[in-house]
PDB file of C-alpha atoms in Angstrom:
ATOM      1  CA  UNK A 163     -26.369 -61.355 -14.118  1.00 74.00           C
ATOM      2  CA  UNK A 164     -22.927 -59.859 -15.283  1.00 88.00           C
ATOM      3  CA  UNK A 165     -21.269 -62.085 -12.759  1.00 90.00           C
ATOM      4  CA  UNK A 166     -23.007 -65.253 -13.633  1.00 92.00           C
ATOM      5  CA  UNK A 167     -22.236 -64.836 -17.504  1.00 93.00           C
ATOM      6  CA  UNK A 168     -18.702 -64.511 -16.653  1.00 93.00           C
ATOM      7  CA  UNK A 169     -18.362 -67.787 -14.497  1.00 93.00           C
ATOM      8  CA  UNK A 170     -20.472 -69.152 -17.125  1.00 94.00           C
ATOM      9  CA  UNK A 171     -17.890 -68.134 -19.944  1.00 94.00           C
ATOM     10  CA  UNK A 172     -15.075 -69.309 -17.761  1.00 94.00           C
ATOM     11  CA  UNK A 173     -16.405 -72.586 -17.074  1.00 95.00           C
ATOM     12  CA  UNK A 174     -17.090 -73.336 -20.752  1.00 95.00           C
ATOM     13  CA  UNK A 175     -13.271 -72.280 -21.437  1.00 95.00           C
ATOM     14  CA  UNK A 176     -11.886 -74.059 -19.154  1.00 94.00           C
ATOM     15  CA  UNK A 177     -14.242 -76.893 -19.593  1.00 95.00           C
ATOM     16  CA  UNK A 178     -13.129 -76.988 -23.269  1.00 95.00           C
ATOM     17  CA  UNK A 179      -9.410 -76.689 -22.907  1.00 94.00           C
ATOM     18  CA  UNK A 180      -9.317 -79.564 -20.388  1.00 93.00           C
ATOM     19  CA  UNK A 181     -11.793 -81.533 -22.417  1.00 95.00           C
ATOM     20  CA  UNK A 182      -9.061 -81.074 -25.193  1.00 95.00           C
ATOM     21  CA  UNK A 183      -6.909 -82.625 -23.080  1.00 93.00           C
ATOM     22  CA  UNK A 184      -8.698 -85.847 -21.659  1.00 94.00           C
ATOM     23  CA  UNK A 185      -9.741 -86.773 -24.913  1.00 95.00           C
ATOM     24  CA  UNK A 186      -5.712 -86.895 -25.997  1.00 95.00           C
ATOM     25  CA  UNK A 187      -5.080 -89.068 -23.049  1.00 93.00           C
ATOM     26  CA  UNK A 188      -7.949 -91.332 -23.923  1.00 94.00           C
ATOM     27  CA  UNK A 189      -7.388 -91.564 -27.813  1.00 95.00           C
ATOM     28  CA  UNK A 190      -3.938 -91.266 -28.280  1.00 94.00           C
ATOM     29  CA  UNK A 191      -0.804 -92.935 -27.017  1.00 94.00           C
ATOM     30  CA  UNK A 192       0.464 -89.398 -25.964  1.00 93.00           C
ATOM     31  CA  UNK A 193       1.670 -89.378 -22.398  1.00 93.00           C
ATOM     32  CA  UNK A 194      -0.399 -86.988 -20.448  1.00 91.00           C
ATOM     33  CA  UNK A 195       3.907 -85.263 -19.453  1.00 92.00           C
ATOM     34  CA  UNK A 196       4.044 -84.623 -23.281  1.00 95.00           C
ATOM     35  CA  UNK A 197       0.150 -83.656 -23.248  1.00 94.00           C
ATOM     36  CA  UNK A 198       1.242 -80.527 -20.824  1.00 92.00           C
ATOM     37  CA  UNK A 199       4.079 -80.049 -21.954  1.00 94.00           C
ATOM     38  CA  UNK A 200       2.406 -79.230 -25.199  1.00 94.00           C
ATOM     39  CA  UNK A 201      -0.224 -77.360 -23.215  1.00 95.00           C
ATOM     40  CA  UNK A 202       2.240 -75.272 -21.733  1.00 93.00           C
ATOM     41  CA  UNK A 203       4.480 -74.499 -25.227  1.00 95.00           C
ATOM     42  CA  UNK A 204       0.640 -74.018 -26.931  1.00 95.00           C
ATOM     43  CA  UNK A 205       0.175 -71.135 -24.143  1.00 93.00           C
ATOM     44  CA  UNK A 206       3.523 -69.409 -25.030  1.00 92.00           C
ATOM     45  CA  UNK A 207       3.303 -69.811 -28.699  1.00 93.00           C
ATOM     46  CA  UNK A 208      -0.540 -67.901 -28.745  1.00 93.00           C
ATOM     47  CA  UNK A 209       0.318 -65.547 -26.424  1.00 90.00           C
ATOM     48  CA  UNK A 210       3.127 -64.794 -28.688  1.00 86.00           C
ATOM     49  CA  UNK A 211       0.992 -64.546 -31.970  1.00 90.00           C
ATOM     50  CA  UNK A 212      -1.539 -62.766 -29.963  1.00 89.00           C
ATOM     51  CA  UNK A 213      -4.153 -64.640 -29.510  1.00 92.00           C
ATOM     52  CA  UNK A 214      -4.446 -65.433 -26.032  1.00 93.00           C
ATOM     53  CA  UNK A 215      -4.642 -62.437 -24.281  1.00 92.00           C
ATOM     54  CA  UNK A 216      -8.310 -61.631 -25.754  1.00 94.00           C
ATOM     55  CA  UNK A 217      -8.980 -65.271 -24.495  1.00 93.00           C
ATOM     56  CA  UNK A 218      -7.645 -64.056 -21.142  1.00 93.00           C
ATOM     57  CA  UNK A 219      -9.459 -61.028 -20.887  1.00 93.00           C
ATOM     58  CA  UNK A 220     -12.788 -62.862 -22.429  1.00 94.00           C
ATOM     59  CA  UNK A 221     -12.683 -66.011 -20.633  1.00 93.00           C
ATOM     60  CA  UNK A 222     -11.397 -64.842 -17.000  1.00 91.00           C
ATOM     61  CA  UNK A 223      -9.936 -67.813 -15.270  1.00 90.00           C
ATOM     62  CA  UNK A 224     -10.854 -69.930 -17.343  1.00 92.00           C
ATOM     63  CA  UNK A 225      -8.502 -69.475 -19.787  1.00 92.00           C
ATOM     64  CA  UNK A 226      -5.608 -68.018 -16.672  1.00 90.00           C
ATOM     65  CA  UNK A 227      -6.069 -71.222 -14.692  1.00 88.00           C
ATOM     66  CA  UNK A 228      -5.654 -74.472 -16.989  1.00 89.00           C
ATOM     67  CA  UNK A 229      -1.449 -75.107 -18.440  1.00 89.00           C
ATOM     68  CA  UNK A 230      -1.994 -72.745 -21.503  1.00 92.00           C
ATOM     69  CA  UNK A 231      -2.671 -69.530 -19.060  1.00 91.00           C
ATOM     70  CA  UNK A 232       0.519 -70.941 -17.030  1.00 91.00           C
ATOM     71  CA  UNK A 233       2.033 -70.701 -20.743  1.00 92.00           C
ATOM     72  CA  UNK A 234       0.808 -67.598 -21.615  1.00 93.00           C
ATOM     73  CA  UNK A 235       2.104 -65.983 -18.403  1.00 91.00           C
ATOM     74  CA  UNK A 236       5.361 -67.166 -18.731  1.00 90.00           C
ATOM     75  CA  UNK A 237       5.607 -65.631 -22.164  1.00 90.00           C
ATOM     76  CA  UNK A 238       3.714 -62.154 -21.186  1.00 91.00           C
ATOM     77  CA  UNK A 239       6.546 -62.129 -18.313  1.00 91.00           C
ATOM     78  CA  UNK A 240       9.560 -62.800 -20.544  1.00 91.00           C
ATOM     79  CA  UNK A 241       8.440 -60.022 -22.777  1.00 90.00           C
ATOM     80  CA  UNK A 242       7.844 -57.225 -20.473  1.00 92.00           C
ATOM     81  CA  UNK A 243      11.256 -58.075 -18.899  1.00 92.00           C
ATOM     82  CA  UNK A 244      13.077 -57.931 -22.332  1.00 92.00           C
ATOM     83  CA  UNK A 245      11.544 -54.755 -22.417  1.00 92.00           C
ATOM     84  CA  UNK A 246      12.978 -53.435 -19.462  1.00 92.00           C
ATOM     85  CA  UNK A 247      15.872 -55.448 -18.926  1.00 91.00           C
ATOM     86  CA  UNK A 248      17.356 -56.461 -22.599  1.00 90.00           C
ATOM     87  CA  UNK A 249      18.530 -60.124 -22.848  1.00 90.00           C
ATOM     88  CA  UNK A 250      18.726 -61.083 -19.238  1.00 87.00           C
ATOM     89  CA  UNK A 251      15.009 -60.034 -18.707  1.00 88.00           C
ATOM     90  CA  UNK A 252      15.050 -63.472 -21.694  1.00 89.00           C
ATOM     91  CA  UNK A 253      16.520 -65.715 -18.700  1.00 90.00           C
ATOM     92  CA  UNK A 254      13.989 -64.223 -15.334  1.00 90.00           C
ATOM     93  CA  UNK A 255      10.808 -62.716 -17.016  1.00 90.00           C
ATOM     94  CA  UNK A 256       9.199 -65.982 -17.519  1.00 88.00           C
ATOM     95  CA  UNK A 257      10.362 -66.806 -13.465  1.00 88.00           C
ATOM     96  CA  UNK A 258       9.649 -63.683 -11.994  1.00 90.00           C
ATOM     97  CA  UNK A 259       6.130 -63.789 -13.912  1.00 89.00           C
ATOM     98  CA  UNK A 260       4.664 -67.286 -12.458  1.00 88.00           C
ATOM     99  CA  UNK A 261       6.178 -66.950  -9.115  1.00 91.00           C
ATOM    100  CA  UNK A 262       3.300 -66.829  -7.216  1.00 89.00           C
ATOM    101  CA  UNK A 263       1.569 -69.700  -9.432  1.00 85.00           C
ATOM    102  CA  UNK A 264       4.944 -72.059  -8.768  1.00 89.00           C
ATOM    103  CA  UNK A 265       5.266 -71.030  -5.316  1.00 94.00           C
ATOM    104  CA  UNK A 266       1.674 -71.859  -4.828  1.00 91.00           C
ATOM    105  CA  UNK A 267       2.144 -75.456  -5.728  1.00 90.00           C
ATOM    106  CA  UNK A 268       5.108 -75.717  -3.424  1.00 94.00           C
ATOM    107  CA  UNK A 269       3.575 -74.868  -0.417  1.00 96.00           C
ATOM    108  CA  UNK A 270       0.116 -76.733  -1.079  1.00 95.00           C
ATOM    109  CA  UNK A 271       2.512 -80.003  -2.446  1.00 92.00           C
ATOM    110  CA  UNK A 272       4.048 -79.837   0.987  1.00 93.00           C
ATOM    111  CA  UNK A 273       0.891 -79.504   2.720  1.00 95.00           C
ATOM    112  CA  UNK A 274      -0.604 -82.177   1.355  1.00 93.00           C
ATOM    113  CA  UNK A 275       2.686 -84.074   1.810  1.00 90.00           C
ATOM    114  CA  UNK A 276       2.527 -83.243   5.058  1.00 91.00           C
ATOM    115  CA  UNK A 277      -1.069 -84.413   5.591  1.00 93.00           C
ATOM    116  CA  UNK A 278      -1.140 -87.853   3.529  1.00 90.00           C
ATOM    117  CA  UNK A 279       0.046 -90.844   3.563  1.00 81.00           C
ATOM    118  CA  UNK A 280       1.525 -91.161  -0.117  1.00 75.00           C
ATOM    119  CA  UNK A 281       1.988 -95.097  -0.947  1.00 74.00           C
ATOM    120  CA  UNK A 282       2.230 -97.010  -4.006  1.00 75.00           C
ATOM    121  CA  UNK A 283      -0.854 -97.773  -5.705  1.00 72.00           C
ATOM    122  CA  UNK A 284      -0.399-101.199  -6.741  1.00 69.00           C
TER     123      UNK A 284
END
């Protein structure tokens, strides 16, 4: 049961987060770039206040996963290096941090690349 509750409480996050997000691109003019973007600045900017990481730790992946959590990591990894390095932990923290999430969608771009056909869609 303790398992199902927390996919449950993930899903809902996440769900709500990238509900947030298709309803800009429907009712607004805002380009879906700007749309992350601002997902991705929102991330950093609660994870600096501290509000995010009780999301994190509440919501599991589903607050980890959508562009806030890529955010949030960024900005958890730029302080801790700060911490250990001084001002040049400022400059790789936020790299060394989502590594694994930006090397991720290297490899599986290329894949997929690799696999597909892309073409134009007109």
């Amino acid at each position: 049961m303790a398992v199902f509750l927390q996919l449950l409480k993930a899903f809902v996050t996440g769900g709500i987060i990238c509900a947030a997000g298709q309803i800009l691109i429907d009712k607004t003019s805002i380009t879906p770039a700007r749309i992350l973007t601002c997902y991705v600045v929102l991330g950093v900017f609660l994870g600096a206040v501290g509000i995010y990481e009780p999301l994190t730790r509440w919501a599991g992946a589903g607050a980890t996963v959508p562009l806030t959590g890529f955010g949030y990591n960024l900005a958890k990894g730029v302080k801790r290096a700060v911490l250990q390095k001084g001002v040049l932990g400022a400059l790789t923290g936020g790299i060394t941090s989502a590594a694994g999430g930006i090397t991720a969608a290297i490899v599986f771009g290329w894949i997929i690349a690799v696999l597909f056909k892309s073409g134009d869609k007109s």
